[in-house]
XYZ file of C-alpha atoms in Angstrom:
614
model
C 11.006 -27.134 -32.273
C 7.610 -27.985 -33.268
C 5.311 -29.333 -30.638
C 4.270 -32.492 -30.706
C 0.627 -32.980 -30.653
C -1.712 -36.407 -30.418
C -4.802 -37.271 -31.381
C -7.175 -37.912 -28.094
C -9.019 -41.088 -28.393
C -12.345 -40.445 -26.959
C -14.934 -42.861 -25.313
C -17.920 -42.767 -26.752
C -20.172 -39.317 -27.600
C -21.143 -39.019 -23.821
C -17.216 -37.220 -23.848
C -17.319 -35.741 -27.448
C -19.642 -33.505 -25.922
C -18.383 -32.663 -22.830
C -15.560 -31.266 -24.739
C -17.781 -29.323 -27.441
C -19.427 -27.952 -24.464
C -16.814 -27.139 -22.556
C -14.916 -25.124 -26.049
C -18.147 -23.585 -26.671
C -18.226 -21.833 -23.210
C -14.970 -20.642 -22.647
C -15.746 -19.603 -26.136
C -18.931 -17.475 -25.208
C -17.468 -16.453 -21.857
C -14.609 -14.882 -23.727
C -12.395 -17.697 -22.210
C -9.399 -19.163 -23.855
C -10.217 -20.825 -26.600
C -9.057 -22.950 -29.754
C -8.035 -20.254 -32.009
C -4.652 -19.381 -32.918
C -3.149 -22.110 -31.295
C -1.457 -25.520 -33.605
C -3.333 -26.695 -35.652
C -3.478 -30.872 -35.070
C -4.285 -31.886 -38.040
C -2.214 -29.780 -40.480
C 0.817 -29.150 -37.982
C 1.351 -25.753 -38.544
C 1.374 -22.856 -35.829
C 0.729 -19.636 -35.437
C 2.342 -17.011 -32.686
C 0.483 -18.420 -29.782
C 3.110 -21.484 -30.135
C 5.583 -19.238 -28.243
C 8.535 -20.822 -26.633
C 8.381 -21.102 -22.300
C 9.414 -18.838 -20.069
C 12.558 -20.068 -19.911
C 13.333 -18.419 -23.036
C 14.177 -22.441 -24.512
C 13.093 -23.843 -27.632
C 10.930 -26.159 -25.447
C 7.967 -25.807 -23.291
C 7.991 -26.294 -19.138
C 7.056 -30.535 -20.544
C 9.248 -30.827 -24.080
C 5.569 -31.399 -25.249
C 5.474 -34.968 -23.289
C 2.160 -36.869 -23.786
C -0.484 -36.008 -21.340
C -3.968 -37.472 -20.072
C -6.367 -36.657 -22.594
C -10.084 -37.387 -20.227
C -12.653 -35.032 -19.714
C -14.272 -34.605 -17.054
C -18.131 -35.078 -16.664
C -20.380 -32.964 -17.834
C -22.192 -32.649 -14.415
C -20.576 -30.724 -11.971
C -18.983 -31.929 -8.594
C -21.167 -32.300 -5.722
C -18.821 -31.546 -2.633
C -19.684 -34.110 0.579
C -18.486 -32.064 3.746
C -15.123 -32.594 4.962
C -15.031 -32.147 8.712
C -16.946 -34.435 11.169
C -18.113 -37.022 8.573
C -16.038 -39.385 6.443
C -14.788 -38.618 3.461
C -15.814 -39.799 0.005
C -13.713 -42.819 -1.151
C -15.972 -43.257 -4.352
C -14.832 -42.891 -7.454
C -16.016 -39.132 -7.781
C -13.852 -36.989 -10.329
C -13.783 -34.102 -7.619
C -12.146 -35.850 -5.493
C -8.888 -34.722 -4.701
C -6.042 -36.970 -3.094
C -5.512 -35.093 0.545
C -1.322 -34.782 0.246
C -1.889 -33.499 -3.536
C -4.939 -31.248 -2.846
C -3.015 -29.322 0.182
C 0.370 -28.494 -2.163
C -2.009 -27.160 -4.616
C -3.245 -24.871 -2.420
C -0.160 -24.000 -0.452
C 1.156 -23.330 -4.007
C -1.089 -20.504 -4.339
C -0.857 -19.209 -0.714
C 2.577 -18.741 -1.434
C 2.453 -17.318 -4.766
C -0.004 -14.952 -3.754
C 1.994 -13.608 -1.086
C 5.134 -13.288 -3.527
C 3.598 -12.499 -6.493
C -0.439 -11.134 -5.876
C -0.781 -9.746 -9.241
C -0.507 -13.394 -10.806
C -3.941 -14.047 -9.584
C -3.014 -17.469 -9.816
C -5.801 -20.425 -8.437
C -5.253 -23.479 -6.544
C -7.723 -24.896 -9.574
C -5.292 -24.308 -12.335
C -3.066 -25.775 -10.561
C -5.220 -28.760 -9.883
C -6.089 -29.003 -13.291
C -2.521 -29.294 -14.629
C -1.779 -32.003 -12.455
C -4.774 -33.840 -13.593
C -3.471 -33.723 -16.687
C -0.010 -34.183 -16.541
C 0.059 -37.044 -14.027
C -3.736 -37.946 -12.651
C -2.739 -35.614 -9.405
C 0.613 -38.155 -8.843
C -1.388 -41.602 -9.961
C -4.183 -40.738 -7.564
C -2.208 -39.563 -4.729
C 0.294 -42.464 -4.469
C 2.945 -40.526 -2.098
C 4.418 -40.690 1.052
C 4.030 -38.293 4.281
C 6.501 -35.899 2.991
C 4.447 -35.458 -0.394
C 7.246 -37.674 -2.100
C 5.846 -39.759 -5.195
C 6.167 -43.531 -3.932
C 7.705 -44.092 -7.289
C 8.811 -42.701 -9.797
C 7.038 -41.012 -12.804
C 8.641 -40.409 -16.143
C 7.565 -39.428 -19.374
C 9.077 -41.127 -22.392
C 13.157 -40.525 -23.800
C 12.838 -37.016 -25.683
C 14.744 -38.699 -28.186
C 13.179 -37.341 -31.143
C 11.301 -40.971 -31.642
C 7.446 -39.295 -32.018
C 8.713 -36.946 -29.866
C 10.847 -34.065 -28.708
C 14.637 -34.498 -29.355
C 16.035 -33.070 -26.131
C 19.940 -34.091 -25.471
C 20.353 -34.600 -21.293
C 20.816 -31.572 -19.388
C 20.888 -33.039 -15.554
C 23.733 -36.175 -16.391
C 21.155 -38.103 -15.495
C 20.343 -36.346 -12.145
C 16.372 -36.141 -12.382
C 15.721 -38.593 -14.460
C 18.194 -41.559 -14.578
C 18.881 -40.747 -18.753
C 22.227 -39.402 -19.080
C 21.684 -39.621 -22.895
C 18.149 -38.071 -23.458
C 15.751 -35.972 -21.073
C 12.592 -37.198 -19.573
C 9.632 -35.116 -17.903
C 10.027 -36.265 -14.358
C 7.394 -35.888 -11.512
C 3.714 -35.054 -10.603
C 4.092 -32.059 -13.309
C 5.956 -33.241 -15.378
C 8.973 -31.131 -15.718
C 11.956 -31.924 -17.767
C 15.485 -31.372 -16.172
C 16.419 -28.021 -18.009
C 13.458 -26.528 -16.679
C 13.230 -27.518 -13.586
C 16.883 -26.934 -13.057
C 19.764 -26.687 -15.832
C 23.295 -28.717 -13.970
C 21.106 -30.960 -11.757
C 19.720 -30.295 -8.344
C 21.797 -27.763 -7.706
C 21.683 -25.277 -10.743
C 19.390 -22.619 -11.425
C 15.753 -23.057 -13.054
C 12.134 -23.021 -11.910
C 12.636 -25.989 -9.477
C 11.292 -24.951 -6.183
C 11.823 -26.095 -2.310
C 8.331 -25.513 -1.428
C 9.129 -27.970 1.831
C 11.488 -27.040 3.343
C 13.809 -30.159 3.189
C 16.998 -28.581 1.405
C 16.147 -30.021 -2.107
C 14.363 -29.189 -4.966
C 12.813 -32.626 -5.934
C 10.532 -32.770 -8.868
C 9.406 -35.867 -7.254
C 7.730 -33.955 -4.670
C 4.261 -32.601 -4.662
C 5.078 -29.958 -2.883
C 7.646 -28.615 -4.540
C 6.658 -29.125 -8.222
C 3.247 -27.676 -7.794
C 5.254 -24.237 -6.478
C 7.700 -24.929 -9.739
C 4.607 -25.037 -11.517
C 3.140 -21.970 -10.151
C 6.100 -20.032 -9.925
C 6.323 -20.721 -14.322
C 2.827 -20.195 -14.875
C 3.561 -16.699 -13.335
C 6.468 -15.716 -15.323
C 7.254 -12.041 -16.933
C 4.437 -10.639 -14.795
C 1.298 -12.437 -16.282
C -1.856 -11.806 -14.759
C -4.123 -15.345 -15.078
C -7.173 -13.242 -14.074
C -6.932 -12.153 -17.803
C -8.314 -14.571 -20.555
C -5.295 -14.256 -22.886
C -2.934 -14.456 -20.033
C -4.114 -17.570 -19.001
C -3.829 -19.122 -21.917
C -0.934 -18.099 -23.116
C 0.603 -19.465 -19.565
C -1.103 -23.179 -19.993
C 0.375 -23.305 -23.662
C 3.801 -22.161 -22.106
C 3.554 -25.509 -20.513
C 2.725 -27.888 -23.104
C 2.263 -26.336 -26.675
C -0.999 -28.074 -28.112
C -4.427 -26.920 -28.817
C -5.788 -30.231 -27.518
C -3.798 -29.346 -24.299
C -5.163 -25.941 -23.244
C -8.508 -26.863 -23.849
C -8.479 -30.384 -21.900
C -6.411 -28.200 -19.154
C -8.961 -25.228 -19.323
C -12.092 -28.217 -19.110
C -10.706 -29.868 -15.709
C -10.056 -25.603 -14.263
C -13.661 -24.847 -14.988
C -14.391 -27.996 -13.574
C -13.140 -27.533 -10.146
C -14.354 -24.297 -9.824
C -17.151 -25.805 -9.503
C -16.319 -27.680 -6.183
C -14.280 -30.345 -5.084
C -13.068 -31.994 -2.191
C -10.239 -34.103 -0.658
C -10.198 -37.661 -0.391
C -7.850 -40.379 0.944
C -3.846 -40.485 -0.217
C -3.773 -43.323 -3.056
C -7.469 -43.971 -4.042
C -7.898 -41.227 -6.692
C -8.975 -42.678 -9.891
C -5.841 -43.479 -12.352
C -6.677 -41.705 -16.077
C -6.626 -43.920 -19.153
C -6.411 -42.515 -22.507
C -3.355 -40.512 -23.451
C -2.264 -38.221 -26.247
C 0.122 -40.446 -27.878
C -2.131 -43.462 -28.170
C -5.001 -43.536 -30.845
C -7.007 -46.031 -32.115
C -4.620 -46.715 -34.963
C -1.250 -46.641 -33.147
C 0.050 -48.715 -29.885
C 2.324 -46.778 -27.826
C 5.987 -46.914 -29.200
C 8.493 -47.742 -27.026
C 9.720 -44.556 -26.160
C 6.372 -43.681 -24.141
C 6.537 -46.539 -22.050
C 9.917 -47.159 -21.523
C 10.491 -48.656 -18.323
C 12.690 -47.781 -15.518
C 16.257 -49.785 -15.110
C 15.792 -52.976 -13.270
C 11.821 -52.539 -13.579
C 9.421 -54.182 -16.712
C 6.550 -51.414 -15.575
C 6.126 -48.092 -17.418
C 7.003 -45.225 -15.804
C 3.519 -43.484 -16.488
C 0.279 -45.256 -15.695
C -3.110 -45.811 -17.884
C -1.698 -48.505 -20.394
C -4.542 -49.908 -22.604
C -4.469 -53.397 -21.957
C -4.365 -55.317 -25.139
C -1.760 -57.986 -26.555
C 1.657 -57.450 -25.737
C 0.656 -54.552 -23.499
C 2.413 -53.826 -20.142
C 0.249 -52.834 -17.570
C 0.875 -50.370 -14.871
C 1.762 -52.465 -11.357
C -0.327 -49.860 -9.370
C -3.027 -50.231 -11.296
C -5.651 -52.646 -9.904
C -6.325 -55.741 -11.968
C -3.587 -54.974 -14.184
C -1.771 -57.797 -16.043
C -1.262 -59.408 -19.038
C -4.547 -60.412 -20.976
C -5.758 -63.795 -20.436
C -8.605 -66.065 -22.274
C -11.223 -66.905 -20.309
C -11.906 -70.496 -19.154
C -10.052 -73.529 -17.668
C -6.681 -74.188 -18.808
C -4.106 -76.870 -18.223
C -0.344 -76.551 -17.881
C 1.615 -75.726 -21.404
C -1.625 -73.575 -22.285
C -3.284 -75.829 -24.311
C -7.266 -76.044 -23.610
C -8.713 -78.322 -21.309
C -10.666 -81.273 -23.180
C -14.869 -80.836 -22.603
C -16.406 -84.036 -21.140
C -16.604 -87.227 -23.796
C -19.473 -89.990 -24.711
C -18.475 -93.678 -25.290
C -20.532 -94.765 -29.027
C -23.382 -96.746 -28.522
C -23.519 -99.974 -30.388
C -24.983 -99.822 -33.582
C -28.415 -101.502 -33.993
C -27.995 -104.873 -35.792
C -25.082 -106.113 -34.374
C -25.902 -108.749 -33.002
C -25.475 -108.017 -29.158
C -27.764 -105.689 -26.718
C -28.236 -102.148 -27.388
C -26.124 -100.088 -24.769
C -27.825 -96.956 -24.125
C -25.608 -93.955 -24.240
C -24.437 -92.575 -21.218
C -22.180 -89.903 -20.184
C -19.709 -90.138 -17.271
C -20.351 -87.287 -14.258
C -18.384 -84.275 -14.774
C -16.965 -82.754 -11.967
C -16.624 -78.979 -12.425
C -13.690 -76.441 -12.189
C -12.510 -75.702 -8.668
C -10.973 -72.146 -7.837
C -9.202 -71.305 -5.366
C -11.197 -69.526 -2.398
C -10.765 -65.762 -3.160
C -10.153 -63.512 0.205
C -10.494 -60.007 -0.241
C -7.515 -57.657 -0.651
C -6.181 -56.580 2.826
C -4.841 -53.241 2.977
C -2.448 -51.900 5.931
C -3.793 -49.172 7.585
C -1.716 -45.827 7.152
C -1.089 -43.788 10.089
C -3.276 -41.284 8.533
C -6.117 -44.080 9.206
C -5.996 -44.797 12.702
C -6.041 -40.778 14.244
C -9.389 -40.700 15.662
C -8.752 -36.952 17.352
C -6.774 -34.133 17.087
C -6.027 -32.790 20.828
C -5.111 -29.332 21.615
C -1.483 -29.301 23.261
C -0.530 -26.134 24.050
C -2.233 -23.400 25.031
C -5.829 -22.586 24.409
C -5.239 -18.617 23.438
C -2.259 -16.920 22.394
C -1.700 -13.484 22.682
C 1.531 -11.226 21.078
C 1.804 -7.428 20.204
C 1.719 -6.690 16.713
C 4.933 -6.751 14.615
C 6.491 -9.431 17.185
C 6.294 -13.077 17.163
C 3.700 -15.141 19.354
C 5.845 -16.747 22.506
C 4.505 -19.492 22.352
C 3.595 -22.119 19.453
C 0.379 -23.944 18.441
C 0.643 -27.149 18.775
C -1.636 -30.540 18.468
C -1.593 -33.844 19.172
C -2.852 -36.518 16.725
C -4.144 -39.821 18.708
C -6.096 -43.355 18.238
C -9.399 -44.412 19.698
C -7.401 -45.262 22.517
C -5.560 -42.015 22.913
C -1.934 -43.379 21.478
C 0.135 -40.742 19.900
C 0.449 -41.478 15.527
C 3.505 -40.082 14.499
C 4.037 -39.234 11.131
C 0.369 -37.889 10.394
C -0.040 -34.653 8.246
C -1.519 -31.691 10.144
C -2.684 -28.358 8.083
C -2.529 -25.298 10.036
C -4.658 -22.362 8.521
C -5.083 -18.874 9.550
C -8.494 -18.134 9.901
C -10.007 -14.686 10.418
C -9.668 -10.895 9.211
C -6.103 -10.410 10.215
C -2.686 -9.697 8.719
C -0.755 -12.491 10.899
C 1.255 -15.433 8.758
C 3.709 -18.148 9.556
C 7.147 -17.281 7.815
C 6.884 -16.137 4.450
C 3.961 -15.039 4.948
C 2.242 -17.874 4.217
C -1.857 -18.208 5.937
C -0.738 -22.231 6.039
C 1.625 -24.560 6.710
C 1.849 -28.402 6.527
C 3.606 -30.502 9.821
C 4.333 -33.688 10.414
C 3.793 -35.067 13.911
C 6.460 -36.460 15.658
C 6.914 -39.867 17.793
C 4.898 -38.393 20.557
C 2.206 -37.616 18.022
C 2.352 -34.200 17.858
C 2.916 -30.858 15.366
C 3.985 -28.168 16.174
C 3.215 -24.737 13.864
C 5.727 -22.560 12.595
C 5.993 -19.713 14.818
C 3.617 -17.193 13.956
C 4.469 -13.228 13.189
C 1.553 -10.996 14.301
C 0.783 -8.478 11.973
C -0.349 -4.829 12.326
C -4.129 -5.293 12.094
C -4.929 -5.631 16.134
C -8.023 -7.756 16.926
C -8.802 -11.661 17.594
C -8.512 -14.613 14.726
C -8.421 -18.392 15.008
C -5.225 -20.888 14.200
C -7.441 -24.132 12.919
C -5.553 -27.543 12.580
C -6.866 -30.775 10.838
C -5.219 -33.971 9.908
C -4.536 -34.334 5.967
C -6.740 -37.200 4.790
C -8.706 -37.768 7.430
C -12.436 -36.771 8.405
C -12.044 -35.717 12.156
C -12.902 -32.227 14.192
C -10.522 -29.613 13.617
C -8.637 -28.380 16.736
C -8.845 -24.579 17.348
C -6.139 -21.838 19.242
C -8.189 -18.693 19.610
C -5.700 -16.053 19.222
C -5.051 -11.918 19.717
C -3.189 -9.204 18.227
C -2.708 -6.045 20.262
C -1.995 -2.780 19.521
C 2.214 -1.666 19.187
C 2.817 0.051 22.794
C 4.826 2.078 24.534
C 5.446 2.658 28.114
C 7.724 5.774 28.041
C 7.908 8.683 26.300
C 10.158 11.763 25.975
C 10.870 14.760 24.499
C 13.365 15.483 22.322
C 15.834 18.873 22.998
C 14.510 20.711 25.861
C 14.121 24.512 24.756
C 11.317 26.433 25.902
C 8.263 26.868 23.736
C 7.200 30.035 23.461
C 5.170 32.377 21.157
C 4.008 35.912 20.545
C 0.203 36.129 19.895
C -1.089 35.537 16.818
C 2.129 33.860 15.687
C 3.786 30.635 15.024
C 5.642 28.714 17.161
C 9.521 28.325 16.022
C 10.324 24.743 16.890
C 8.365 21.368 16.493
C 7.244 19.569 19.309
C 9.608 16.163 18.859
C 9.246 13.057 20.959
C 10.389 9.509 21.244
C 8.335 6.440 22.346
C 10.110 3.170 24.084
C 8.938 -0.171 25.678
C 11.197 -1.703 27.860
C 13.535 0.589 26.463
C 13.956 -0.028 23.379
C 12.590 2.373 20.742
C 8.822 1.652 20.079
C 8.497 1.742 16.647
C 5.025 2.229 14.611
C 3.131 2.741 18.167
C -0.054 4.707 17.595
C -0.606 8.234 19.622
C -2.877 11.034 20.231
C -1.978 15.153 20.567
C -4.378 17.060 22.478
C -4.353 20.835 23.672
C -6.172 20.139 27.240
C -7.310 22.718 29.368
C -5.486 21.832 32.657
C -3.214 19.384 34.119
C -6.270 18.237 35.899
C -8.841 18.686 33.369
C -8.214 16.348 30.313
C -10.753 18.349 27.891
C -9.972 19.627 24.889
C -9.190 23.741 25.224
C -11.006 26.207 23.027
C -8.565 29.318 23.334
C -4.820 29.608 22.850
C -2.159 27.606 21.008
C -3.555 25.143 18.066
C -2.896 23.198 14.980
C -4.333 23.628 11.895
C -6.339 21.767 8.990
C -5.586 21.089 5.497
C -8.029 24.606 5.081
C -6.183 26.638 7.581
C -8.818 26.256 10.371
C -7.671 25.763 14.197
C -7.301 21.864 15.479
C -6.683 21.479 18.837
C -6.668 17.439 18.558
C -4.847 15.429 16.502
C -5.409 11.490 16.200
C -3.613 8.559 14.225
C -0.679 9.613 14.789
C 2.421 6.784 14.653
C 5.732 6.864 15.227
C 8.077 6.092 13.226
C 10.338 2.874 13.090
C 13.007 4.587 15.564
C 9.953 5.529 17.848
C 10.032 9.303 17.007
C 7.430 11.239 16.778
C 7.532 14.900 15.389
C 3.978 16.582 15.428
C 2.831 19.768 13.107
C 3.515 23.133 13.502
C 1.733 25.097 16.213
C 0.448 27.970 15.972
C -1.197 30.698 18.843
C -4.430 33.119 18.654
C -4.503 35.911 20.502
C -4.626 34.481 23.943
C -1.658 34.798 26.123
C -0.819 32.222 29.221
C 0.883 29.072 29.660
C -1.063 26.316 27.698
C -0.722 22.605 28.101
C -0.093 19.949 25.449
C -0.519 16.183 26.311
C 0.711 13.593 23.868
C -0.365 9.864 24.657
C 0.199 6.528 23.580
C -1.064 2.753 23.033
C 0.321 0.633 25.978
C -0.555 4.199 28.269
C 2.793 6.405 27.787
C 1.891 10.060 28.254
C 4.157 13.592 28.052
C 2.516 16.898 28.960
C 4.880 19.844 27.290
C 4.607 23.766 28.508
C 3.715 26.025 25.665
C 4.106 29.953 26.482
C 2.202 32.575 24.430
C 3.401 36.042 25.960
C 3.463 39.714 24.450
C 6.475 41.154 23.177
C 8.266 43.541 25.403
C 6.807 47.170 24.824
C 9.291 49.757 23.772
C-alpha cells in the first residue's frame, strides 16, 4: 500500500528555514536524512518504504495525517522546575506535566527490558508532537486518560489509506473502516488485532488492566515498545530512521519527527496539564485543498472533529477546545436576520429659492454600539493547583538488606496552604543515586495517585546488590513545589551462621595436597543465605587473627602460595566451597577461619603430619 504523503503548508520563510536547517544538519552530522525515502512529489519509493514491524502492509499510523510545524530555530531555554513556578507561556519546550512523565517512564521501562534499544524519552516526545500536539496540549485526566477522544480520519481509501475494521469498532467506534486512535495515533490492528483483548503492540503501561490507546501512558510504551522492534538500536543513524518511517511512511514525516528530537535535546521542561500550545497546519491540508471530509469526520452525536488545528475559514468547523474557535464572523454591528445595521441618516436641506427659510442641515445624535460587559474566563482550579506542599509521611530513612524488599513504603502527603489533604494529585517517585534498587519491574520511577487522605504511597521497593545509601525523591506532577526526600540504605547480604559441610578430618602429608575441599553453608535466621560475601584466611592461632606465613595455603593463578582469599560469595543455596589446599613442608595443626557479612565465622582444623616410617 503506498503511503500517503501531504504537502506541508508552511508559514512564512522564518519556517522554510528552520526546516532547511534542520535537513542540512542531520545531513552533516550523518543523521537521518531525506534520501531514499518517498519521494512527495513523484510518489514513488524506494526500500526505505518498508512495511512496520508488524509485518502488515501498513505502518504503526496507516499513514494518517500528522502536524506538519517546526519548531523554532532557537533552542529551548529551560526555567527551573522545583521551588519556582512553572512556565505557562506559550514556549515550544514546554511539555504538558501528565504527557512529559509517560514519555519518560516509557523509556525507564524500555530500558530496563530492552537496553540495547537506546531508546530516548525525546523521540518519544517528538512523535507525540507530531502525531497529536502531546494529546492537544495535555488535555487528560489524573489517570493520563485523553479527556476526549482523538481520531484520525476513516482509512477508507478517500485520500487515504483503505484499511477494512479490525477491532468491530472496539478502539475506534468504526465498525466499517479503521481510524488512528489516541495520543499516538495507533490504528486498531496495531495496537491490538480482535479488540482490547487480542494480541499487538498495545501496552498496559498503568497498571489498570487495559490496554487503552486513549491513555498516555500506555500508548507512549506501545510506541516505544514498536520503535524497538527486531532488535534495533536508535543510537545508530539508520536505525533510527528506519524506526520513525516504520511509523508513518513519508519523507516529510521523518524529517519534521527528527526536527522536534533534535529539538528537545536541547532542553525542555514541564508545564501545566491542558495549556500546551494546540498545532495548526497539517499534512493533508494545503493551500489549494480544504480538508475532505474524511479528515475531519466527527464523532457520533458530536459536530467537532476528532483532531484539533482546523484552519478557520468558510464552512470550517473549529475544534471546541480550541480557544476562540467558531464559525467566522464579519466584523461590525449586526441586527437580527443578518442583514447590516443602517449608518446614521441626514434630513435634505431645502433648496435655495424656494421660497421659505433655509434649514441648515443637521444630523440627529448617534448613540453608539453597546456590548455586553466582557468578564474574563474563569477557570476551576484542578487539584493539581491547590497542593501547596508535599509532606513526608512515613518514615524519614529506610533501611533493607540487599536482594529483599524495604519493610516499609515511602509515602507522601500532598496538602493546601491550609494543610488539607488533595486527593487525586499525581506524585512521581524517582530513584536517585548510584544504586541498583527499582520499584517492580525494575523501573527507577513510578507515578501514584494520592488518595482521599491526600496521600501516595510508592510501590514497594526491591533493594538491589550494590550496598550503600541513595535518595527516594517525590514531587507532584504539574506543580512547582519542593520535592519531598526518604534517605535510604542498602546493606550488605548477611549471614549469622555458618557450617561445615561433611565432617572428615583434614589432613595432609608435607608438601602435598589436601584430598577434600573445605565446603560450608551460610544461613540467616535459618534459612540459606544466599549471595552473602566471605573471607578465607589461614590465621596463626585461635587467638591471634594474623595471617600465617608457614604451613597449609592456597595458591594463585601462577602457582604461588595465598594464604588469604577475599570476595568470596556464596552461592544462591548459601554454599560455599573454597579452592584446593595445599601444605609446604611444615607439619602441625594449622587453623583456617572463614567469615562472613552480618559476622558468621567457622574455624576448621587442618593436619599436616609425616607419613608413618617403615
Amino acid at each position: 500500500m503506498a503511503a500517503y504523503i501531504g504537502r506541508r503548508l508552511r508559514k512564512g520563510a522564518a519556517t522554510t528555514a528552520v526546516a532547511a536547517v534542520v535537513v542540512a544538519a542531520l545531513s552533516a552530522s550523518g543523521a537521518p536524512g531525506a534520501q531514499g525515502v518517498t519521494d512527495s512529489a513523484s510518489g514513488s519509493q524506494t526500500s526505505d518504504s518498508a512495511p512496520g514491524p508488524d509485518d502488515g502492509d501498513h505502518s504503526a499510523t496507516g499513514d494518517s495525517p500528522y502536524y506538519t510545524e517546526l519548531p523554532p530555530l532557537k533552542s529551548p531555554t529551560v526555567p527551573p522546575t522545583i521551588g519556582d513556578p512553572i512556565s505557562r507561556g506559550g514556549s515550544e519546550a514546554g511539555i504538558p506535566a501528565t504527557v512529559l512523565d509517560a514519555y519518560k517512564q516509557a523509556e525507564a521501562s524500555m530500558r530496563q527490558s530492552q537496553p540495547e534499544c537506546n531508546l530516548p524519552w525525546e523521540l518519544l516526545a517528538a512523535i507525540g508532537k507530531v502525531e497529536s500536539g502531546h494529546a492537544r496540549g495535555g488535555r487528560v485526566d489524573g489517570n493520563g486518560t485523553t479527556t476526549t477522544p482523538i481520531l484520525g480520519p476513516v482509512l477508507d481509501g478517500n485520500g487515504f489509506a483503505n484499511i477494512s475494521d479490525t477491532d468491530n469498532g472496539a478502539f475506534d467506534g468504526d465498525a466499517t473502516h479503521d481510524r488512528a486512535v489516541g495520543p499516538m495515533q495507533f490504528i486498531p490492528s496495531t495496537w491490538g488485532e480482535g479488540g482490547p483483548t487480542g494480541n499487538g503492540w498495545g501496552a498496559d503501561a498503568n497498571g489498570d488492566g487495559k490496554r487503552d490507546p486513549n491513555n498516555i501512558y500506555d500508548a507512549t510504551l506501545a510506541a516505544g515498545r514498536y520503535l524497538c522492534a527486531g532488535g534495533r538500536d536508535l543510537s545508530a543513524a539508520d536505525e533510527l530512521r528506519a524506526a520513525i518511517l516504520s511509523y508513518n511512511r513519508s519523507t516529510e514525516y521523518v524529517n519534521t519527527v527528527l526536527s522536534w528530537l533534535e529539538y528537545y535535546r536541547k532542553g525542555s521542561h514541564e508545564i501545566p496539564d491542558g495549556t500546551g500550545t494546540l498545532p495548526e497546519d497539517r499534512s493533508d491540508r494545503t493551500p489549494d485543498r480544504t480538508p475532505s471530509p474524511a479528515s475531519e469526520t466527527p464523532r457520533p452525536g458530536s459536530s467537532a472533529p476528532d483532531r484539533p488545528g482546523t484552519r478557520p475559514g468558510a464552512g470550517s468547523t473549529q475544534d471546541p477546545e480550541r480557544p476562540g474557535s467558531g464559525p467566522g464572523t464579519s466584523p461590525g454591528p449586526s441586527v437580527p436576520g443578518g442583514s447590516p445595521s443602517p449608518g446614521p441618516t441626514t434630513p435634505p436641506t431645502k433648496p435655495p429659492g424656494s421660497g421659505g427659510p433655509t434649514t441648515p442641515p443637521t444630523t440627529p445624535p448617534t448613540t453608539p454600539p453597546t456590548k455586553p460587559p466582557t468578564s474574563p474566563p474563569t477557570t476551576t482550579p484542578t487539584p493539581t493547583d491547590t497542593v501547596a506542599r508535599l509532606e513526608n509521611a512515613g518514615a524519614a530513612t529506610i533501611t533493607a538488606t540487599a536482594g529483599e524488599s524495604f519493610p516499609r513504603p515511602v509515602k507522601v502527603r500532598a496538602e493546601t496552604s491550609a494543610g488539607d489533604p488533595v486527593a487525586k494529585v499525581r506524585v512521581r517517585f524517582t530513584v536517585v543515586g548510584d544504586t541498583d534498587t527499582a520499584f517492580p519491574g525494575g523501573e527507577s520511577v513510578a507515578t501514584v495517585v494520592t488518595d482521599s487522605a491526600g496521600v501516595a504511597t510508592a510501590p514497594a521497593l526491591l533493594a538491589g546488590e550494590k550496598a550503600g545509601d541513595f535518595t527516594v525523591r517525590a514531587v507532584v506532577v504539574g506543580r512547582a513545589v519542593a520535592a519531598a526526600e526518604v534517605k535510604a540504605t542498602v546493606t550488605a547480604r548477611q549471614a549469622d551462621a555458618l557450617v561445615r559441610v561433611g565432617d572428615k578430618e583434614l589432613v595432609c602429608s608435607p608438601g602435598g595436597e589436601f584430598a577434600d575441599a573445605v565446603v560450608l553453608k551460610a544461613t540467616r535466621k535459618g534459612a540459606a543465605a544466599g549471595r552473602v560475601a566471605a573471607t578465607a584466611t589461614l590465621v596463626k592461632a585461635a587467638a591471634d587473627p594474623a595471617v600465617n606465613d608457614k604451613g597449609p595455603h592456597f595458591k594463585d593463578a601462577d602457582g604461588k602460595p595465598v594464604r588469604e582469599l577475599t570476595a568470596l560469595v556464596t552461592d544462591k543455596d548459601g554454599v560455599l566451597q573454597l579452592p584446593k589446599l595445599h601444605a609446604d613442608e611444615t607439619t602441625g595443626t594449622f587453623l583456617l577461619r572463614v567469615t562472613t557479612t552480618g559476622g558468621a565465622t567457622l574455624t576448621v582444623e587442618l593436619k599436616v603430619t609425616a607419613p608413618p616410617a617403615t
